[in-house]
Structure formats: structure tokens, C-alpha cells
XYZ file of C-alpha atoms in Angstrom:
560
model
C -102.762 40.368 -256.445
C -106.035 38.728 -255.460
C -105.962 36.643 -252.314
C -108.315 33.767 -251.719
C -109.026 31.240 -248.982
C -105.763 30.189 -247.354
C -105.763 26.832 -245.562
C -103.126 26.525 -242.879
C -101.295 23.190 -242.746
C -100.841 23.145 -238.971
C -104.406 23.875 -237.983
C -107.967 24.372 -239.067
C -107.576 28.078 -239.777
C -109.058 29.416 -242.968
C -108.640 33.071 -243.722
C -111.016 34.705 -246.202
C -109.197 37.427 -248.108
C -109.921 39.359 -251.251
C -107.144 41.777 -251.983
C -107.082 44.675 -249.521
C -110.517 43.821 -248.173
C -109.793 45.519 -244.861
C -110.515 48.805 -246.657
C -114.264 49.057 -246.249
C -116.799 51.678 -245.396
C -116.536 50.888 -241.676
C -112.786 51.436 -241.376
C -111.882 55.086 -241.431
C -108.468 55.915 -242.857
C -106.040 56.359 -239.955
C -108.871 56.297 -237.438
C -111.038 53.913 -235.473
C -113.657 51.761 -237.193
C -117.166 52.909 -236.450
C -119.292 49.776 -236.453
C -118.167 47.272 -233.880
C -120.303 44.498 -235.288
C -118.213 44.510 -238.481
C -115.105 43.860 -236.393
C -116.639 41.048 -234.397
C -114.396 38.141 -233.490
C -117.077 35.814 -232.263
C -114.694 32.893 -232.467
C -113.210 33.681 -229.049
C -114.826 32.641 -225.814
C -115.527 34.968 -222.901
C -112.665 36.266 -220.788
C -111.309 33.801 -218.211
C -111.452 34.463 -214.503
C -108.615 36.236 -212.709
C -107.543 32.959 -211.097
C -107.397 31.237 -214.493
C -105.282 34.070 -215.826
C -102.924 33.665 -212.917
C -102.652 29.909 -213.337
C -102.293 29.921 -217.127
C -98.638 29.355 -218.087
C -96.925 31.875 -220.268
C -95.406 30.736 -223.514
C -91.594 30.693 -223.608
C -90.846 27.752 -225.871
C -87.220 26.894 -226.603
C -86.240 26.472 -230.264
C -84.615 23.345 -231.706
C -80.873 23.114 -231.134
C -80.034 23.668 -234.800
C -81.700 27.094 -234.669
C -79.380 28.291 -231.898
C -76.357 26.873 -233.746
C -77.334 28.580 -237.013
C -77.957 31.863 -235.157
C -74.465 31.887 -233.641
C -73.031 30.859 -236.998
C -74.822 33.737 -238.722
C -73.430 36.290 -236.276
C -69.995 34.733 -236.638
C -70.041 35.067 -240.416
C -71.119 38.736 -240.425
C -68.496 39.469 -237.748
C -65.746 37.942 -239.881
C -66.895 39.977 -242.869
C -66.886 43.038 -240.613
C -63.232 42.539 -239.753
C -62.450 42.007 -243.439
C -64.187 45.260 -244.391
C -62.328 47.103 -241.625
C -59.102 45.827 -243.188
C -60.203 47.126 -246.589
C -60.970 50.520 -245.064
C -57.611 50.614 -243.310
C -55.697 50.056 -246.553
C -57.870 52.507 -248.468
C -59.718 50.034 -250.687
C -63.104 50.920 -249.205
C -64.415 54.320 -248.226
C -64.991 54.810 -244.508
C -68.240 56.699 -243.838
C -68.141 56.653 -240.041
C -66.780 59.539 -237.933
C -63.016 59.341 -237.309
C -60.427 61.307 -235.375
C -58.573 63.980 -237.304
C -54.861 63.509 -237.614
C -54.046 66.763 -235.771
C -56.107 65.558 -232.773
C -54.408 62.196 -232.352
C -52.762 63.284 -229.074
C -56.100 64.233 -227.481
C -58.478 61.905 -225.678
C -60.296 60.057 -228.508
C -63.949 60.900 -229.104
C -64.601 57.850 -231.274
C -63.560 54.306 -230.459
C -63.243 52.233 -233.597
C -63.727 48.900 -231.861
C -66.731 50.110 -229.872
C -68.388 51.171 -233.131
C -67.664 47.840 -234.803
C -71.227 46.569 -234.419
C -72.712 49.820 -235.712
C -70.628 50.191 -238.849
C -70.405 46.518 -239.870
C -73.643 44.897 -238.725
C -76.280 47.518 -238.024
C -75.524 49.595 -241.118
C -76.146 46.600 -243.361
C -79.735 46.358 -242.123
C -80.439 49.957 -241.085
C -83.236 50.307 -243.634
C -85.443 48.153 -241.394
C -85.581 50.846 -238.697
C -86.446 54.551 -238.474
C -88.812 54.348 -241.422
C -90.522 57.743 -241.805
C -94.310 57.816 -241.896
C -96.454 60.657 -243.213
C -99.850 59.996 -241.657
C -101.502 59.355 -238.342
C -100.242 56.086 -236.748
C -103.694 54.515 -236.763
C -104.575 50.952 -237.815
C -103.144 51.810 -241.241
C -100.588 54.434 -242.165
C -98.514 55.735 -245.062
C -94.755 55.148 -245.216
C -92.415 57.476 -247.087
C -90.321 55.616 -249.643
C -86.567 56.104 -249.360
C -83.433 54.794 -251.063
C -79.776 54.643 -250.106
C -76.922 55.109 -252.587
C -74.225 54.070 -250.094
C -75.460 50.890 -248.401
C -77.625 52.522 -245.719
C -75.138 55.148 -244.552
C -77.426 57.878 -245.861
C -80.998 57.899 -247.150
C -82.883 60.117 -249.564
C -86.639 60.315 -250.036
C -88.048 59.501 -253.469
C -91.192 61.600 -252.998
C -93.376 58.503 -253.247
C -95.348 56.891 -250.423
C -96.386 53.341 -249.612
C -100.056 53.796 -248.840
C -102.363 51.845 -246.525
C -99.696 49.865 -244.692
C -101.295 47.863 -241.872
C -99.784 49.172 -238.651
C -98.741 46.278 -236.417
C -96.037 48.128 -234.522
C -97.553 51.162 -232.758
C -98.731 51.067 -229.136
C -102.169 52.294 -230.187
C -103.871 49.692 -228.013
C -107.332 51.264 -227.772
C -107.283 53.133 -231.053
C -107.268 56.619 -229.523
C -104.611 57.747 -232.012
C -107.335 58.956 -234.346
C -108.336 61.993 -236.370
C -112.103 61.947 -236.043
C -113.203 65.563 -235.832
C -116.152 64.793 -233.544
C -113.974 62.961 -231.051
C -111.269 65.623 -231.070
C -113.550 68.660 -230.762
C -112.831 69.104 -227.049
C -109.088 68.915 -227.754
C -109.425 71.667 -230.346
C -111.434 73.776 -227.913
C -108.793 73.405 -225.187
C -106.074 74.351 -227.663
C -107.958 77.527 -228.507
C -108.470 78.293 -224.827
C -104.993 77.559 -223.440
C -102.689 77.380 -226.480
C -100.177 74.642 -227.201
C -97.571 75.170 -224.484
C -97.481 76.252 -220.855
C -93.916 77.627 -220.849
C -93.483 77.095 -217.113
C -93.267 74.434 -214.441
C -96.340 73.606 -212.406
C -94.731 75.017 -209.263
C -94.388 78.411 -210.910
C -96.935 79.607 -213.487
C -97.837 76.365 -215.264
C -100.445 74.752 -213.012
C -103.708 74.707 -214.976
C -107.166 73.657 -213.851
C -107.200 70.814 -216.380
C -103.982 69.421 -214.847
C -105.690 69.112 -211.478
C -108.819 67.715 -213.118
C -106.748 65.015 -214.824
C -104.962 64.078 -211.594
C -108.279 63.632 -209.812
C -109.615 61.564 -212.700
C -106.519 59.320 -212.765
C -106.839 58.682 -209.019
C -110.523 57.799 -209.443
C -109.782 55.568 -212.440
C -107.102 53.633 -210.534
C -108.968 53.532 -207.224
C -106.241 55.265 -205.191
C -106.058 58.374 -203.008
C -104.043 60.691 -205.216
C -101.994 60.964 -208.390
C -99.554 63.263 -210.138
C -99.012 63.711 -213.881
C -95.808 64.372 -215.793
C -95.124 65.563 -219.332
C -92.824 62.700 -220.343
C -93.335 58.974 -219.798
C -89.634 58.057 -219.698
C -88.900 60.788 -217.148
C -91.791 59.602 -214.972
C -89.599 56.636 -214.064
C -86.095 58.015 -214.403
C -86.732 61.242 -212.452
C -89.092 59.954 -209.739
C -87.321 56.812 -208.556
C -84.395 58.910 -207.188
C -86.964 60.835 -205.132
C -88.256 57.603 -203.581
C -85.049 55.752 -202.690
C -81.404 56.655 -202.177
C -78.209 55.576 -200.480
C -78.838 52.853 -197.920
C -81.887 51.574 -199.815
C -82.186 48.369 -201.836
C -83.918 47.978 -205.199
C -84.924 44.497 -206.358
C -85.373 44.826 -210.109
C -86.699 42.324 -212.638
C -83.985 41.502 -215.166
C -86.217 42.559 -218.075
C -87.266 45.948 -216.699
C -87.399 48.895 -219.095
C -84.435 51.225 -219.534
C -86.288 54.066 -217.805
C -86.581 51.966 -214.640
C -82.939 50.941 -214.844
C -81.790 54.528 -215.333
C -83.919 55.766 -212.433
C -82.526 53.057 -210.186
C -78.943 53.948 -211.110
C -79.511 57.670 -210.597
C -80.968 57.048 -207.144
C -77.693 55.812 -205.656
C -79.481 52.821 -204.114
C -78.033 49.320 -204.219
C -79.547 47.298 -207.073
C -80.067 43.538 -207.018
C -81.563 41.845 -210.075
C -83.855 38.816 -209.913
C -84.759 36.467 -212.753
C -87.732 37.450 -214.861
C -91.023 36.648 -213.135
C -89.201 34.082 -210.978
C -90.633 34.145 -207.463
C -88.001 31.748 -206.163
C -85.249 34.138 -207.227
C -87.075 37.154 -205.771
C -87.756 35.507 -202.424
C -84.129 34.397 -202.148
C -83.018 38.013 -202.493
C -85.658 39.227 -200.051
C -84.499 36.700 -197.458
C -80.894 37.757 -197.917
C -81.850 41.433 -197.629
C -83.734 40.854 -194.385
C -81.225 38.460 -192.810
C -77.931 40.032 -193.870
C -78.757 43.717 -194.241
C -76.335 46.075 -195.935
C -72.888 44.855 -197.009
C -70.051 45.227 -194.485
C -72.116 47.038 -191.818
C -75.066 44.577 -191.837
C -77.347 47.409 -190.857
C -80.969 47.027 -191.955
C -81.830 48.519 -195.309
C -83.644 51.842 -195.055
C -86.105 50.663 -197.723
C -86.482 47.598 -199.905
C -88.263 48.434 -203.169
C -89.418 45.770 -205.644
C -89.633 47.152 -209.198
C -91.667 45.321 -211.854
C -93.677 46.032 -214.989
C -97.294 45.103 -215.662
C -96.610 43.913 -219.221
C -93.029 43.526 -220.401
C -92.763 45.205 -223.785
C -90.223 42.837 -225.372
C -91.536 39.557 -223.970
C -95.290 40.140 -223.873
C -95.352 38.537 -220.426
C -97.576 39.675 -217.569
C -96.166 40.175 -214.078
C -97.085 37.538 -211.488
C -98.598 40.239 -209.360
C -100.458 38.138 -206.743
C -97.228 36.297 -205.894
C -95.227 39.508 -205.687
C -97.817 41.220 -203.491
C -97.753 38.234 -201.137
C -93.949 38.335 -200.965
C -93.968 42.084 -200.486
C -96.296 41.763 -197.494
C -94.373 38.862 -196.029
C -91.009 40.646 -196.069
C -92.330 44.191 -195.438
C -91.015 45.575 -198.724
C -92.404 48.268 -201.020
C -93.712 47.619 -204.544
C -93.239 49.868 -207.599
C -95.455 48.805 -210.529
C -94.842 50.213 -214.009
C -98.069 49.891 -216.014
C -96.906 51.665 -219.158
C -98.118 48.843 -221.425
C -100.876 47.401 -219.232
C -102.988 50.373 -218.145
C -105.970 50.569 -220.469
C -104.869 47.427 -222.317
C -105.786 44.649 -219.855
C -108.441 44.074 -217.247
C -112.220 43.800 -217.783
C -112.569 47.596 -217.751
C -109.015 48.529 -218.774
C -107.655 49.316 -215.310
C -104.472 47.290 -215.732
C -102.987 44.241 -214.078
C -104.391 44.986 -210.630
C -107.878 44.596 -212.091
C -106.763 41.658 -214.240
C -105.855 39.710 -211.094
C -108.617 41.160 -208.931
C -106.224 42.803 -206.465
C -106.769 45.839 -204.260
C -104.871 48.857 -205.716
C -103.869 49.817 -202.167
C -101.604 46.748 -202.138
C -99.378 48.541 -204.663
C -97.284 51.234 -202.988
C -96.313 53.119 -206.166
C -98.431 52.836 -209.311
C -96.835 54.257 -212.423
C -98.171 54.400 -215.959
C -97.913 56.342 -219.195
C -100.421 58.060 -221.451
C -98.396 57.391 -224.606
C -99.995 54.061 -225.465
C -103.594 53.262 -224.577
C -104.561 56.944 -224.359
C -102.981 58.147 -227.604
C -101.205 61.077 -225.957
C -97.952 61.739 -224.059
C -96.678 61.831 -220.486
C -97.105 59.638 -217.440
C -98.394 59.482 -213.876
C -97.474 58.333 -210.389
C -100.367 57.284 -208.150
C -100.824 55.941 -204.644
C -101.327 57.331 -201.159
C -101.652 61.071 -200.720
C -98.470 61.220 -198.608
C -96.502 59.659 -201.479
C -97.790 62.108 -204.086
C -97.318 65.148 -201.823
C -93.718 64.127 -201.235
C -93.064 63.800 -204.973
C -94.483 67.252 -205.649
C -91.669 68.689 -203.540
C -88.773 66.331 -204.252
C -89.211 64.995 -207.798
C -86.896 66.598 -210.358
C -89.515 65.991 -213.028
C -92.078 67.931 -210.999
C -89.828 70.803 -209.957
C -87.856 71.491 -213.146
C -89.825 70.097 -216.102
C -92.351 72.103 -218.073
C -95.986 71.302 -217.366
C -97.973 69.017 -219.645
C -99.262 70.628 -222.841
C -102.985 71.595 -222.581
C -104.174 69.758 -225.741
C -102.308 66.634 -224.599
C -103.971 66.936 -221.200
C -107.396 67.227 -222.801
C -106.721 64.226 -225.053
C -105.969 62.109 -221.980
C -109.094 63.404 -220.229
C -111.167 62.591 -223.301
C -109.785 59.062 -223.637
C -110.014 58.231 -219.928
C -113.584 59.521 -219.655
C -114.445 57.426 -222.692
C -113.000 54.291 -221.066
C -114.829 55.015 -217.809
C -118.096 55.741 -219.607
C -118.245 59.282 -218.256
C -118.901 60.594 -221.767
C -122.283 58.876 -221.734
C -121.292 56.152 -224.238
C -120.043 52.572 -224.146
C -117.424 53.202 -226.836
C -114.522 52.962 -224.385
C -115.570 49.612 -222.949
C -116.283 48.303 -226.433
C -112.683 49.119 -227.365
C -111.299 47.397 -224.266
C -113.271 44.246 -225.083
C -112.344 44.429 -228.769
C -108.645 44.600 -227.904
C -108.992 41.509 -225.701
C -110.760 39.620 -228.508
C -108.198 40.680 -231.109
C -105.368 39.623 -228.799
C -106.737 36.138 -228.135
C -107.612 35.621 -231.799
C -104.226 36.695 -233.124
C -102.250 34.703 -230.573
C -104.254 31.516 -231.038
C -103.901 31.617 -234.825
C -100.145 32.148 -234.652
C -99.853 29.148 -232.345
C -101.907 27.031 -234.760
C -99.608 28.036 -237.615
C -96.540 26.805 -235.739
C -94.758 30.051 -234.803
C -92.953 30.367 -231.487
C -94.493 33.322 -229.685
C -93.729 34.691 -226.243
C -95.931 36.087 -223.539
C -99.279 35.810 -221.832
C -102.560 35.152 -223.616
C -103.924 38.473 -222.307
C -100.976 40.543 -223.533
C -101.506 42.653 -226.692
C -97.719 42.586 -227.180
C -97.004 39.509 -229.319
C -93.326 38.701 -230.077
C -92.688 36.167 -232.858
C -89.241 34.601 -232.522
C -87.130 34.790 -235.681
C -83.717 33.988 -234.112
C -81.343 34.240 -237.088
C -80.087 37.715 -238.113
C -80.564 37.083 -241.821
C -84.184 36.051 -241.321
C -84.907 39.150 -239.245
C -83.872 41.369 -242.152
C -85.661 39.300 -244.785
C -88.832 39.187 -242.672
C -89.026 42.938 -242.155
C -88.415 43.778 -245.818
C -90.855 41.146 -247.063
C -93.603 42.329 -244.711
C -93.235 45.924 -245.917
C -93.527 44.727 -249.521
C -96.810 43.124 -248.471
C -97.871 46.475 -246.964
C -97.550 45.385 -243.334
C -95.506 47.509 -240.947
C -93.742 45.539 -238.221
C -91.062 46.174 -235.618
C -88.111 43.792 -235.605
C -85.694 43.668 -232.687
C -82.340 41.961 -232.315
C -79.089 42.012 -230.366
C -78.167 44.005 -228.285
C -81.796 44.907 -227.434
C -82.533 41.172 -226.997
C -80.338 38.154 -226.203
C -78.189 37.275 -229.196
C -80.166 34.099 -229.938
C -83.644 35.608 -229.506
C -84.173 38.153 -232.291
C -87.858 38.705 -232.878
C -90.645 40.634 -234.559
C -92.937 42.412 -232.109
C -96.595 42.819 -233.024
C -98.815 45.212 -231.060
C -102.533 44.590 -231.315
C -105.066 47.396 -231.332
C -108.798 47.663 -230.845
C -108.777 49.610 -234.111
C -107.660 46.534 -236.061
C -110.578 44.948 -237.877
C -110.799 41.206 -238.285
C -110.142 41.653 -242.001
C -106.862 43.418 -241.194
C -105.777 40.690 -238.819
C -106.721 37.996 -241.337
C -104.673 39.783 -243.988
C -101.662 39.867 -241.651
C -102.141 36.226 -240.651
C -102.397 35.159 -244.289
C -99.127 36.895 -245.160
C -97.445 35.605 -242.013
C -98.446 32.062 -242.897
C -97.002 32.388 -246.406
C -93.856 34.117 -245.213
C -93.401 31.644 -242.372
C -93.256 28.843 -244.944
C -91.032 30.751 -247.364
C -88.469 31.743 -244.715
C -88.866 28.597 -242.578
C -89.917 30.512 -239.461
C -92.303 27.954 -237.960
C -90.010 26.514 -235.308
C -92.614 25.409 -232.763
C -92.712 21.726 -231.851
C -95.815 22.008 -229.712
C -99.263 20.873 -230.686
C -101.617 23.711 -229.925
C -104.448 22.955 -227.523
C -107.153 25.534 -226.851
C -107.752 24.096 -223.373
C -106.110 26.118 -220.580
C -103.385 24.324 -218.679
C -102.747 24.672 -214.959
C -99.737 26.615 -213.800
C -96.913 24.311 -212.750
C -94.938 25.972 -209.985
C -91.956 23.825 -208.984
C -90.032 26.439 -207.022
C -89.625 26.449 -203.262
C -91.464 29.704 -202.601
C -93.202 29.294 -199.253
C -95.951 31.861 -199.065
C -99.716 31.900 -199.369
C -101.921 34.239 -201.288
C -104.301 36.404 -199.323
C -107.830 35.120 -199.522
């Protein structure tokens, strides 16, 4: 169907579209576009200063009251139908597909709890087709989705053999577009694969320590501006297996309430006491720090061995950026340690892609433990821990991930080296910096247009993670299915991954997205937002930055 100029009622946006006009000679299938000038978003102004970024408020608009009421009502209705269907299964009028205990095992400890699986069998199964969609191409700016059908209401799926081609990928963490298949770019990766093979088949402490592993660790330390670094083969395990090596019994972890599961698991495995503070709330954090210093450990009141503050650079479900200058000031004031997870921020923010420390103009030495992953901005796998040399040397001996896990695959290592050198300009080109700047432009453009349309979006203006709030369970399902019909791949998230009243669609921007792609997505979002009544915002968008309004009683000063 041909698409023409689409005026937006709530703003001055006009999107020029002509069918699938994002498919042009400058956009390589499943790769990165070659000519940056064709992807120019000249509409956006230059990047704001680090102080302006710090002072700019993040968007967390509350919906109208009727939206919350309808959301609870929607969950109530599907829950009632769930109980009714369980009754039908119990009396044999409906087939039960879920695993059940065998009659001869009824006296054993049950493996399956019917009530605990209530949500899975009665709510999730009704909408399961919106998740785990198989793709059959590189997850670049566009990809191909394998078509599937279900004969039994999403309990099982079968592939039809057909594909949905050229779906615009708005869900992958391909921030800088390094998930690509350009033969020229990947030549060094192919050479390393021929030289070393695909796997190491050993830990680094035994026979798996390669020269390229040490080269990458030195490059990561140089990139971050720290003394030393250590790489790991799995991003999730970088958190979950290293935190227990840093803190233990008698230590205190102060964790943001929206921290990733890998951080939460690592904290629990450590045996340390965990206190949770409100998301990005410095008043809540300082209150806990004061209590930790004044009261010490419970019962004995002995001083804590360590106090570790754990935060993320960009929070992957909210799109918010950590208030790092405030946290660094509090950390110094109360003599605590700071653990910063930059899984989503390294490479994605900052003038040269060096994460939130660069975004706010802070000294990397102010961060005690810098963690990040290579699975997003670098188009690879694994993670790193960086900081002082004493920290890294200790982890080499005590980290379970370092001692027992297999070393990073050589082609993956070379892919990270290639991407990081490209960002740093060590390959003799400006391609890496062009991608960093393009991602920033795409992010500001996409966010500003969504605000003009009237959607409620969360997060910071610099964050390439853009959640659109959908709220009601029925609209989440309808939104995801309708977007796929329009050849746009999105990630939708609901309870229990989010609060029950805050279901959302999460868009991830990429430097590989052309302006034509983003305009196509915005056009369809505008139409779908009207059709499904998703434009809940009551704010009038203003492009002028507002000053941060801090009404808490935090009494500290930022270092000059």
C-alpha cells in the first residue's frame, strides 16, 4: 500500500513516505548503510553540555486515572476467565496441555504446582505468539521473520516455510550497527577464525589464554581510561559471578530497585546484606548510607566491612540514565564503593561512545568497578570488568567466571577488537565516531517525534532505549501483532517483568537505522496510536530544555 505525507495532529511533524522507501541503494540488507549523508537528521541541534544533560529531567509521566482502572479491570477479567478454564479442565471439558503429576506419583513431592503456573497457562499462553519469534537473518536494521502458526492456541507452534521479509528491527541492541555482514569489515574476523579456530576449549588459567585476549584487555583499559581490565565470555556471568568475588558476609550492597537480574543474582550469591533504594532517588540512597554508617550491622552494630553501591548506566526497561554525578558525590562523602554496570551505555552514549562517565564529564577513576558487555554496541558477546590493577588482579584469582569458565571465542574477541578500534579511530577512519553521532541524532529525533504525537515515553533524552507505555494487557497484544503486520519488529513487555500497570513496548535505536526507516516506523506508530487509543500524554511538548527540579533533602555538593 502506498504511503504519502502523514500530518500529525499533535504537532508539526510531517513524514514523507512512499511504500518501503527505506530500501534504497545506500542501505545494505542486514548491514550498515554506507553513505552517512543519506541518513542525515539535520533537524536535531548539537549535543547539549554534560551539565545540561544532568539537569534535564527524565520523562516519567503518569497516565490518566481511567487508564490505571482499565488496566486493573483487564487483568481481572482475564484472571476470572483463567479460573473458569481451569474448572473446565478439571471436569474434562477442555484439554489440559500443561505438564501435570502422574497419578502413581501423587505421594511424592510435587514437581509442578498448578496454582504457581496459573499465570503461564491462562494469561501468557493466550499471547505467547508475541514473543520468541524466530528470525532467519542477521539482526541488522532489517531482518526476516519466520512465519509460524499454532493449531492449539499457542501451546505449540509449527513453521509454515514462509518468511516475513524486510521487517524493520526496532528491538535488537544493535546500537552502533556492528551486527553486520559486510565482507570487508569482517575480513579480520575471518582471518582470526582461520588462525585460532572457533573455540578455545580451556579456561584462561590453563591453556586458553590467547594473545588476542590480552590485546583486548589492554584496549578496553585504554578505551575506558583506567589502569586494567579483564574480559569474560558471557555478559550475564560478568555480573553474577564477579560480584560474589568482591563482597561477602559482613558487607552491604545498596542496589537500585530497577537493577538487572544479573546484578540481583550476583548480590544474592555473594551472601552480603542487600538494601534497595528507590530508582535514581538520591534522597533514598543517602538515607540508607547514613543508616549504614551510623548503625552498622544489625544486632552487633559493627561497621560494615564494605558498602557497595550498585547502579546501571542506562536502565534497559526504563530508558533512564543514572544520576552519576550525585552518586559519585555521595560515594565520596560516605566512603562507599561504586559498581557501575554499563551494559547498555558503553558505546551508546557520550561524545565518543565511552559511556555515562564521559556523558557527565567525570573521571573514570571515581568509579571503583566499571562493568560492561560486548553484546550490544559491539555486536559480539561477553563482558568486562575494569578499574584499578589491584581490583583486576584479585578477580583473576577469585572470580568463578575467570577460574572455571571457558575463555572467550577467538572470532568473538576479534569482532570486539575490530569494533572498539573503529570507535576509537585506530583503524584510520572516522566511521566509528560517525556511528556514535548518528545514534545520538536518531535517538533525539525519534524521542522528540513520539512526544509530539502524544505518546507517554520513559527515560532520558540521550538514551537509545525508548519505552512507549501501553498499560492495558489487551492493547499490548494488539500493538505487537499490528506492528508485525506492518513489517515492524518490536519488543513488548508486561507483568511480571514490569509493574502490573506499566506494560510497554521497548524500542531500541541504532545508528544503522536510516531516517527513512524511522519515518516509516513513526508513520505507523502515529496511525496505530490513533486506532488503539495509545496517546495518553497530557503534556504539551516543548523543545526547550527544562531545569532539573530537585526537591529532596540531599545535602552534598558536586566536586568542581
